[in-house]
Coordinates of N, CA, C and O and ligand atoms in Angstrom, one line a residue:
M514 N 0.8 -1.2 0.0 CA 0.0 0.0 0.0 C 0.9 1.2 0.0 O 2.0 1.2 0.5
D515 N 0.3 2.3 -0.6 CA 1.1 3.5 -0.7 C 1.0 4.5 0.4 O 1.6 5.5 0.5
T516 N 0.2 4.1 1.4 CA 0.0 5.0 2.6 C 1.4 5.2 3.2 O 2.1 4.3 3.5
G517 N 1.7 6.5 3.4 CA 3.0 6.8 4.0 C 4.1 7.0 3.0 O 5.2 7.4 3.4
T518 N 3.8 6.6 1.8 CA 4.9 6.9 0.7 C 5.0 8.4 0.5 O 4.0 9.1 0.3
P519 N 6.2 8.9 0.6 CA 6.4 10.3 0.4 C 5.8 10.8 -0.9 O 6.0 10.1 -2.0
G520 N 5.1 11.9 -0.9 CA 4.6 12.5 -2.1 C 3.2 11.9 -2.5 O 2.6 12.4 -3.4
V521 N 2.8 10.8 -1.8 CA 1.5 10.2 -2.2 C 0.5 10.6 -1.1 O 0.7 10.4 0.1
K522 N -0.6 11.3 -1.5 CA -1.6 11.8 -0.6 C -2.7 10.7 -0.3 O -3.2 10.6 0.8
N523 N -3.1 10.0 -1.4 CA -4.1 9.0 -1.2 C -3.9 7.9 -2.3 O -3.4 8.2 -3.4
S524 N -4.3 6.7 -2.0 CA -4.1 5.6 -3.0 C -5.1 4.5 -2.8 O -5.6 4.3 -1.6
V525 N -5.5 3.8 -3.8 CA -6.3 2.7 -3.8 C -5.7 1.6 -4.6 O -5.1 1.8 -5.7
H526 N -5.8 0.4 -4.1 CA -5.3 -0.8 -4.7 C -6.4 -1.8 -5.0 O -7.2 -2.1 -4.1
M527 N -6.5 -2.2 -6.2 CA -7.6 -3.2 -6.6 C -7.0 -4.4 -7.3 O -6.1 -4.2 -8.1
E528 N -7.6 -5.5 -7.1 CA -7.2 -6.7 -7.8 C -8.4 -7.5 -8.2 O -9.3 -7.7 -7.4
F529 N -8.5 -7.9 -9.5 CA -9.7 -8.6 -9.9 C -9.3 -9.5 -11.1 O -8.3 -9.3 -11.7
P530 N -10.1 -10.6 -11.3 CA -9.9 -11.4 -12.5 C -10.2 -10.7 -13.8 O -11.0 -9.8 -13.8
S531 N -9.5 -11.0 -14.9 CA -9.6 -10.3 -16.1 C -10.9 -10.7 -16.9 O -10.9 -11.2 -18.0
L532 N -12.0 -10.4 -16.2 CA -13.3 -10.7 -16.8 C -13.8 -9.3 -17.5 O -13.6 -8.3 -16.9
P533 N -14.4 -9.4 -18.7 CA -14.8 -8.2 -19.4 C -15.7 -7.3 -18.5 O -15.7 -6.1 -18.6
E534 N -16.5 -7.9 -17.6 CA -17.4 -7.1 -16.8 C -16.6 -6.2 -15.8 O -17.2 -5.3 -15.2
N535 N -15.4 -6.6 -15.5 CA -14.6 -5.8 -14.6 C -14.0 -4.5 -15.2 O -13.4 -3.7 -14.5
V536 N -14.0 -4.4 -16.6 CA -13.5 -3.3 -17.2 C -14.3 -2.0 -16.8 O -13.7 -1.0 -16.4
G537 N -15.6 -2.1 -16.8 CA -16.4 -1.0 -16.4 C -16.3 -0.7 -14.9 O -16.3 0.5 -14.5
F538 N -16.0 -1.7 -14.1 CA -15.8 -1.5 -12.7 C -14.5 -0.6 -12.5 O -14.6 0.4 -11.7
A539 N -13.5 -1.0 -13.2 CA -12.2 -0.3 -13.0 C -12.3 1.1 -13.5 O -11.9 2.1 -12.9
R540 N -13.0 1.3 -14.7 CA -13.2 2.6 -15.3 C -14.0 3.5 -14.3 O -13.5 4.6 -14.1
A541 N -15.0 3.0 -13.8 CA -15.9 3.8 -12.9 C -15.1 4.1 -11.6 O -15.2 5.3 -11.0
S542 N -14.4 3.1 -11.0 CA -13.7 3.3 -9.7 C -12.6 4.3 -9.8 O -12.5 5.2 -9.0
V543 N -11.8 4.2 -10.9 CA -10.7 5.2 -11.1 C -11.3 6.6 -11.3 O -10.7 7.5 -10.8
A544 N -12.3 6.7 -12.1 CA -12.9 8.0 -12.3 C -13.4 8.6 -11.0 O -13.3 9.8 -10.8
F545 N -14.0 7.8 -10.2 CA -14.5 8.3 -8.9 C -13.4 8.7 -8.1 O -13.4 9.8 -7.4
F546 N -12.3 7.9 -8.0 CA -11.1 8.3 -7.3 C -10.6 9.6 -7.8 O -10.2 10.5 -7.0
A547 N -10.5 9.7 -9.1 CA -9.9 10.9 -9.8 C -10.7 12.2 -9.5 O -10.1 13.3 -9.5
S548 N -12.0 12.0 -9.2 CA -12.8 13.2 -9.0 C -12.4 14.0 -7.7 O -12.9 15.1 -7.5
Q549 N -11.6 13.4 -6.9 CA -11.1 14.2 -5.7 C -10.0 15.2 -6.1 O -9.7 16.1 -5.4
L550 N -9.5 15.1 -7.4 CA -8.6 16.1 -7.9 C -9.4 17.0 -8.7 O -10.6 16.8 -9.0
D551 N -8.8 18.1 -9.2 CA -9.6 19.2 -9.9 C -9.8 18.9 -11.4 O -9.6 19.9 -12.2
F552 N -10.1 17.7 -11.8 CA -10.3 17.5 -13.2 C -11.7 18.0 -13.7 O -12.7 18.0 -12.9
T553 N -11.7 18.4 -14.9 CA -13.0 18.8 -15.6 C -13.7 17.5 -16.0 O -13.1 16.4 -16.0
L554 N -14.9 17.6 -16.3 CA -15.7 16.4 -16.8 C -15.0 15.8 -18.0 O -15.0 14.6 -18.2
D555 N -14.6 16.7 -18.9 CA -13.9 16.2 -20.1 C -12.6 15.4 -19.8 O -12.3 14.3 -20.3
E556 N -11.9 15.9 -18.8 CA -10.7 15.2 -18.4 C -11.0 13.9 -17.7 O -10.3 12.9 -17.9
L557 N -12.1 13.9 -16.9 CA -12.5 12.6 -16.3 C -12.9 11.6 -17.4 O -12.7 10.4 -17.3
D558 N -13.5 12.1 -18.5 CA -13.9 11.2 -19.6 C -12.6 10.6 -20.2 O -12.6 9.4 -20.6
E559 N -11.6 11.4 -20.3 CA -10.3 11.0 -20.9 C -9.7 9.9 -20.0 O -9.2 8.9 -20.5
I560 N -9.8 10.1 -18.7 CA -9.3 9.1 -17.8 C -10.0 7.8 -17.9 O -9.4 6.7 -17.9
K561 N -11.4 7.9 -18.1 CA -12.2 6.7 -18.2 C -11.8 5.9 -19.4 O -11.7 4.7 -19.4
V562 N -11.6 6.6 -20.5 CA -11.2 5.9 -21.8 C -9.8 5.2 -21.6 O -9.6 4.1 -21.9
A563 N -8.9 6.0 -21.0 CA -7.5 5.4 -20.8 C -7.6 4.2 -19.9 O -6.9 3.2 -20.2
V564 N -8.3 4.2 -18.8 CA -8.4 3.0 -17.9 C -9.1 1.9 -18.7 O -8.6 0.7 -18.6
S565 N -10.2 2.1 -19.4 CA -10.9 1.1 -20.2 C -9.9 0.4 -21.1 O -9.9 -0.8 -21.2
E566 N -9.1 1.2 -21.8 CA -8.2 0.7 -22.8 C -7.1 -0.2 -22.2 O -6.9 -1.3 -22.7
A567 N -6.6 0.3 -21.1 CA -5.5 -0.5 -20.4 C -6.1 -1.8 -19.8 O -5.4 -2.8 -20.0
V568 N -7.2 -1.7 -19.2 CA -7.8 -2.9 -18.6 C -8.3 -3.9 -19.7 O -8.1 -5.1 -19.6
S569 N -8.9 -3.4 -20.8 CA -9.3 -4.3 -21.8 C -8.1 -5.0 -22.4 O -8.2 -6.1 -22.8
N570 N -7.0 -4.3 -22.6 CA -5.8 -4.9 -23.1 C -5.4 -6.1 -22.2 O -5.0 -7.1 -22.8
A571 N -5.5 -5.9 -20.9 CA -5.1 -7.0 -20.0 C -6.1 -8.2 -20.2 O -5.6 -9.4 -20.3
V572 N -7.3 -7.9 -20.4 CA -8.3 -8.9 -20.6 C -8.1 -9.7 -21.9 O -8.1 -10.9 -22.0
V573 N -8.0 -8.9 -23.0 CA -8.0 -9.4 -24.4 C -6.7 -10.0 -24.7 O -6.6 -11.1 -25.2
H574 N -5.6 -9.2 -24.5 CA -4.3 -9.6 -25.0 C -3.5 -10.3 -23.9 O -2.7 -11.2 -24.2
G575 N -3.6 -9.8 -22.7 CA -2.8 -10.4 -21.6 C -3.2 -11.8 -21.3 O -2.3 -12.7 -21.0
Y576 N -4.5 -12.1 -21.3 CA -5.0 -13.4 -20.9 C -5.9 -14.0 -21.9 O -7.1 -14.1 -21.7
P577 N -5.4 -14.3 -23.1 CA -6.3 -14.8 -24.2 C -6.9 -16.1 -23.8 O -7.9 -16.5 -24.4
Q578 N -6.3 -16.9 -23.0 CA -6.7 -18.3 -22.7 C -7.8 -18.3 -21.6 O -8.3 -19.4 -21.3
G579 N -8.0 -17.2 -20.9 CA -8.9 -17.2 -19.7 C -8.5 -16.3 -18.6 O -7.3 -15.9 -18.7
P580 N -9.3 -16.1 -17.7 CA -9.0 -15.0 -16.7 C -7.8 -15.3 -15.8 O -7.4 -16.4 -15.5
G581 N -7.1 -14.1 -15.6 CA -5.9 -14.1 -14.7 C -6.0 -12.8 -14.0 O -6.9 -12.0 -14.3
P582 N -5.1 -12.6 -13.0 CA -5.2 -11.4 -12.2 C -4.8 -10.1 -12.8 O -3.8 -10.0 -13.5
V583 N -5.6 -9.1 -12.6 CA -5.3 -7.7 -13.0 C -5.2 -6.9 -11.8 O -6.1 -7.0 -10.9
V584 N -4.2 -6.1 -11.6 CA -4.0 -5.2 -10.5 C -4.0 -3.8 -10.9 O -3.3 -3.4 -11.9
V585 N -4.9 -3.0 -10.3 CA -4.9 -1.6 -10.6 C -4.6 -0.8 -9.4 O -5.2 -1.0 -8.3
D586 N -3.6 0.1 -9.5 CA -3.2 1.0 -8.4 C -3.4 2.4 -8.9 O -2.9 2.8 -9.9
V587 N -4.2 3.1 -8.1 CA -4.4 4.5 -8.5 C -4.0 5.4 -7.3 O -4.3 5.1 -6.1
S588 N -3.3 6.5 -7.6 CA -2.9 7.4 -6.5 C -3.0 8.8 -6.9 O -3.0 9.2 -8.1
A589 N -3.2 9.6 -5.8 CA -3.2 11.1 -6.0 C -1.9 11.6 -5.3 O -1.8 11.3 -4.1
T590 N -1.1 12.3 -6.0 CA 0.1 12.8 -5.3 C -0.2 14.1 -4.6 O -1.2 14.8 -4.9
E591 N 0.7 14.5 -3.7 CA 0.6 15.8 -3.0 C 0.6 16.9 -4.0 O 0.0 18.0 -3.7
A592 N 1.3 16.7 -5.1 CA 1.3 17.8 -6.1 C 0.1 17.8 -7.0 O 0.0 18.6 -7.9
G593 N -0.9 16.9 -6.7 CA -2.2 17.0 -7.4 C -2.2 16.2 -8.7 O -3.0 16.5 -9.6
E594 N -1.3 15.3 -8.8 CA -1.3 14.5 -10.1 C -1.9 13.1 -9.8 O -1.8 12.5 -8.7
L595 N -2.6 12.6 -10.8 CA -3.2 11.3 -10.8 C -2.2 10.3 -11.4 O -1.7 10.5 -12.5
V596 N -2.0 9.2 -10.7 CA -1.1 8.1 -11.3 C -1.9 6.8 -11.3 O -2.4 6.4 -10.3
V597 N -2.0 6.2 -12.5 CA -2.8 5.0 -12.6 C -1.9 3.9 -13.2 O -1.2 4.1 -14.2
Q598 N -1.9 2.8 -12.5 CA -1.0 1.7 -13.0 C -1.9 0.4 -13.1 O -2.7 0.1 -12.2
V599 N -1.8 -0.2 -14.3 CA -2.6 -1.4 -14.6 C -1.6 -2.5 -14.9 O -0.8 -2.4 -15.9
A600 N -1.6 -3.6 -14.1 CA -0.6 -4.6 -14.3 C -1.3 -6.0 -14.5 O -2.3 -6.3 -13.8
D601 N -0.7 -6.8 -15.4 CA -1.2 -8.2 -15.6 C 0.1 -9.1 -15.6 O 1.2 -8.6 -15.7
R602 N -0.2 -10.3 -15.3 CA 0.9 -11.3 -15.4 C 0.7 -12.3 -16.5 O 0.9 -13.5 -16.4
G603 N 0.2 -11.7 -17.6 CA -0.1 -12.5 -18.8 C 1.0 -12.7 -19.8 O 2.2 -12.8 -19.5
T604 N 0.6 -12.6 -21.1 CA 1.5 -13.0 -22.2 C 2.6 -12.0 -22.4 O 3.7 -12.4 -22.8
G605 N 2.4 -10.8 -22.0 CA 3.5 -9.8 -22.3 C 3.6 -9.3 -23.7 O 2.9 -9.9 -24.6
I606 N 4.4 -8.3 -24.0 CA 4.5 -7.7 -25.3 C 5.9 -7.9 -25.8 O 6.9 -7.6 -25.2
E607 N 6.0 -8.4 -27.0 CA 7.3 -8.7 -27.7 C 8.1 -7.4 -27.9 O 9.2 -7.3 -27.6
D608 N 7.4 -6.4 -28.5 CA 8.0 -5.2 -28.9 C 7.1 -4.0 -28.5 O 6.2 -3.7 -29.2
V609 N 7.5 -3.4 -27.4 CA 6.6 -2.3 -26.8 C 6.5 -1.1 -27.7 O 5.5 -0.5 -27.9
E610 N 7.6 -0.7 -28.3 CA 7.6 0.4 -29.2 C 6.7 0.3 -30.3 O 5.9 1.1 -30.7
Q611 N 6.7 -0.9 -30.9 CA 5.8 -1.2 -32.0 C 4.3 -1.3 -31.5 O 3.4 -0.7 -32.2
A612 N 4.1 -1.9 -30.3 CA 2.8 -2.0 -29.8 C 2.1 -0.6 -29.6 O 0.9 -0.4 -29.7
C613 N 3.0 0.4 -29.3 CA 2.5 1.8 -29.0 C 2.2 2.6 -30.3 O 1.6 3.7 -30.2
Q614 N 2.6 2.0 -31.4 CA 2.3 2.8 -32.7 C 0.9 2.7 -33.1 O 0.2 1.7 -32.9
T615 N 0.4 3.9 -33.6 CA -1.0 4.0 -34.0 C -1.4 2.9 -35.0 O -0.6 2.8 -36.0
S616 N -2.5 2.3 -34.8 CA -3.0 1.2 -35.7 C -2.3 -0.1 -35.6 O -2.6 -1.0 -36.4
F617 N -1.2 -0.2 -34.8 CA -0.6 -1.5 -34.7 C -1.5 -2.4 -33.7 O -1.8 -2.0 -32.6
T618 N -1.8 -3.6 -34.2 CA -2.5 -4.6 -33.4 C -2.0 -6.0 -33.8 O -1.7 -6.2 -34.9
T619 N -2.0 -6.9 -32.8 CA -1.7 -8.2 -33.1 C -3.0 -9.0 -33.5 O -3.0 -10.2 -33.7
R620 N -4.1 -8.3 -33.5 CA -5.4 -8.9 -33.8 C -6.1 -8.1 -34.9 O -7.2 -7.5 -34.7
P621 N -5.5 -8.0 -36.1 CA -6.1 -7.3 -37.2 C -7.4 -7.8 -37.6 O -7.6 -9.0 -37.5
G622 N -8.3 -6.9 -38.0 CA -9.6 -7.4 -38.4 C -10.6 -7.5 -37.2 O -11.8 -7.4 -37.3
E623 N -10.0 -7.5 -36.0 CA -10.8 -7.6 -34.8 C -10.7 -6.4 -33.9 O -11.6 -5.9 -33.3
R624 N -9.4 -5.8 -33.9 CA -9.2 -4.6 -33.1 C -8.6 -3.5 -34.0 O -8.1 -3.8 -35.1
L625 N -8.6 -2.3 -33.4 CA -8.1 -1.2 -34.3 C -6.7 -0.7 -34.0 O -6.2 0.1 -34.7
G626 N -6.1 -1.2 -32.9 CA -4.8 -0.8 -32.6 C -4.7 0.6 -32.1 O -3.7 1.3 -32.3
L627 N -5.7 1.1 -31.5 CA -5.7 2.6 -31.1 C -5.7 2.7 -29.6 O -5.6 3.9 -29.1
G628 N -5.8 1.6 -28.8 CA -5.9 1.8 -27.3 C -4.7 2.5 -26.7 O -4.9 3.5 -26.0
L629 N -3.5 2.1 -27.0 CA -2.3 2.7 -26.4 C -2.2 4.1 -26.9 O -1.7 5.0 -26.2
T630 N -2.6 4.3 -28.1 CA -2.5 5.7 -28.7 C -3.5 6.6 -28.0 O -3.1 7.8 -27.7
F631 N -4.7 6.2 -27.7 CA -5.6 7.0 -26.9 C -5.0 7.3 -25.5 O -5.1 8.4 -25.0
I632 N -4.4 6.3 -24.9 CA -3.8 6.5 -23.5 C -2.7 7.6 -23.6 O -2.7 8.5 -22.8
K633 N -1.9 7.5 -24.6 CA -0.8 8.4 -24.8 C -1.3 9.8 -25.0 O -0.8 10.8 -24.5
E634 N -2.4 9.9 -25.8 CA -3.0 11.2 -26.2 C -3.6 11.8 -24.9 O -3.5 13.0 -24.7
Y635 N -4.3 11.1 -24.1 CA -5.1 11.6 -23.0 C -4.3 11.8 -21.7 O -4.7 12.6 -20.8
A636 N -3.2 11.1 -21.6 CA -2.4 11.2 -20.4 C -1.3 12.2 -20.6 O -0.9 12.5 -21.8
D637 N -0.7 12.7 -19.5 CA 0.5 13.6 -19.7 C 1.7 12.7 -20.0 O 2.6 13.1 -20.6
R638 N 1.7 11.5 -19.4 CA 2.9 10.6 -19.6 C 2.4 9.2 -19.6 O 1.5 8.8 -18.8
L639 N 2.9 8.3 -20.5 CA 2.6 6.9 -20.5 C 3.9 6.1 -20.5 O 4.8 6.4 -21.2
E640 N 3.9 5.1 -19.7 CA 5.0 4.2 -19.6 C 4.5 2.8 -19.7 O 3.5 2.4 -19.0
V641 N 5.1 2.0 -20.6 CA 4.7 0.6 -20.8 C 5.9 -0.3 -20.5 O 6.9 -0.1 -21.2
T642 N 5.9 -1.2 -19.6 CA 7.0 -2.1 -19.4 C 6.4 -3.5 -19.5 O 5.3 -3.8 -19.0
S643 N 7.1 -4.4 -20.2 CA 6.5 -5.7 -20.5 C 7.6 -6.7 -20.8 O 8.7 -6.3 -21.3
R644 N 7.4 -7.9 -20.5 CA 8.3 -9.0 -20.8 C 7.4 -10.2 -21.3 O 6.5 -10.6 -20.6
P645 N 7.8 -10.7 -22.5 CA 7.0 -11.8 -23.0 C 7.0 -13.0 -21.9 O 8.0 -13.3 -21.4
G646 N 5.8 -13.5 -21.7 CA 5.7 -14.6 -20.7 C 5.5 -14.1 -19.3 O 5.2 -14.9 -18.4
E647 N 5.8 -12.8 -19.0 CA 5.8 -12.4 -17.6 C 4.7 -11.4 -17.3 O 4.2 -11.3 -16.2
G648 N 4.3 -10.6 -18.3 CA 3.2 -9.7 -18.1 C 3.6 -8.3 -18.5 O 4.6 -8.0 -19.0
T649 N 2.6 -7.4 -18.2 CA 2.7 -6.0 -18.7 C 2.3 -5.0 -17.6 O 1.3 -5.3 -16.9
V650 N 3.0 -3.9 -17.5 CA 2.6 -2.9 -16.6 C 2.4 -1.6 -17.4 O 3.4 -1.1 -18.0
V651 N 1.3 -1.0 -17.4 CA 1.0 0.3 -18.0 C 0.8 1.3 -17.0 O -0.1 1.2 -16.1
T652 N 1.6 2.4 -17.0 CA 1.4 3.4 -16.0 C 1.2 4.7 -16.7 O 1.9 5.1 -17.7
F653 N 0.1 5.4 -16.3 CA 0.0 6.8 -16.9 C -0.3 7.8 -15.8 O -0.8 7.5 -14.8
R654 N 0.1 9.0 -16.1 CA 0.0 10.1 -15.2 C -0.8 11.3 -15.8 O -0.6 11.5 -17.0
K655 N -1.6 11.9 -15.0 CA -2.3 13.1 -15.6 C -2.6 14.1 -14.5 O -2.9 13.7 -13.4
R656 N -2.4 15.4 -14.8 CA -2.7 16.5 -13.9 C -3.9 17.3 -14.5 O -3.9 17.4 -15.7
P657 N -4.7 17.8 -13.7 CA -5.7 18.7 -14.2 C -5.1 19.9 -14.9 O -4.1 20.4 -14.4
Q658 N -5.6 20.3 -16.0 CA -5.1 21.4 -16.7 C -5.6 22.7 -16.0 O -6.7 22.7 -15.6
P659 N -4.7 23.7 -15.8 CA -5.2 24.9 -15.2 C -6.3 25.5 -16.0 O -6.2 25.5 -17.2
A660 N -7.3 26.0 -15.3 CA -8.5 26.6 -16.0 C -8.0 27.8 -16.8 O -7.2 28.6 -16.4
A661 N -8.5 27.9 -18.0 CA -8.2 29.1 -18.8 C -8.8 30.4 -18.2 O -9.9 30.3 -17.6
V662 N -8.0 31.4 -18.2 CA -8.5 32.7 -17.6 C -9.5 33.3 -18.5 O -9.2 33.6 -19.7
S663 N -10.7 33.5 -18.0 CA -11.7 34.1 -18.9 C -11.5 35.6 -19.0 O -11.2 36.3 -18.0
Q664 N -11.7 36.2 -20.1 CA -11.6 37.6 -20.3 C -12.9 38.3 -20.1 O -13.9 37.7 -20.3
G665 N -12.8 39.6 -19.7 CA -14.0 40.4 -19.6 C -14.5 40.3 -18.3 O -15.1 41.0 -17.6
Ligands
LIG2152 N1 -1.7 -6.1 -21.5 C1 -1.2 -6.5 -22.7 N2 -0.7 -7.8 -22.8 C2 -0.3 -8.2 -23.9 N3 -0.2 -7.5 -25.1 C3 -0.7 -6.3 -25.0 C4 -1.2 -5.7 -23.8 N4 -1.6 -4.4 -24.1 C5 -1.3 -4.2 -25.4 N5 -0.8 -5.3 -26.0 C6 -0.3 -5.4 -27.4 O1 -0.2 -4.1 -28.0 C7 -1.0 -4.1 -29.1 C8 -1.6 -2.7 -29.3 O2 -2.5 -2.4 -28.2 P1 -3.7 -1.3 -28.5 O3 -3.1 -0.1 -28.9 O4 -4.5 -1.3 -27.3 O5 -4.5 -1.9 -29.7 P2 -5.5 -3.2 -29.8 O6 -5.9 -3.5 -28.4 O7 -6.7 -2.6 -30.6 O8 -4.8 -4.3 -30.5 C9 -2.1 -5.2 -29.0 O9 -2.6 -5.6 -30.2 C10 -1.3 -6.3 -28.3 O10 -0.5 -7.0 -29.1
LIG2153 MG1 -6.4 -2.2 -26.9

């Protein structure tokens, strides 16, 4: 647990089997957690998409043979940043750089290859670490954008 970790104000740790019905659970839980920071509704929507994509990837690609454990850690830093980590112990990724390219998918005809691209687009920072046969960890960070100063 992150309680007491320097720089971390609040954190939640979740673990669940990679069942499709848990994608929505993770998406809603992380968005609810994120709402304690100063995100706009649009930013919360972006966070929901990013979480859905990361967790669906664990379900679809990480454990193609059947459910395995997915761990989601979400934290809010003292500096007001959201950090989301989605980890599986599934198949892993052969070439992470290639996997992150727009439209790259190992399931052509079935998927669009846009999931990691969306996460990269919506987050301030995305890190993917993976080893074939050992699993994948996707970490993304996002800070609320300062509100635009209105004129007049
Ligand atoms: N958790 C994961 N485990 C194994 N492979 C993954 C994982 N996440 C992504 N990948 C690989 O990266 C590719 C690109 O992912 P993504 O951009 O989400 O596109 P898509 O899911 O549509 O294929 C996937 O096709 C898959 O090969
Ligand atoms: Mg995907």
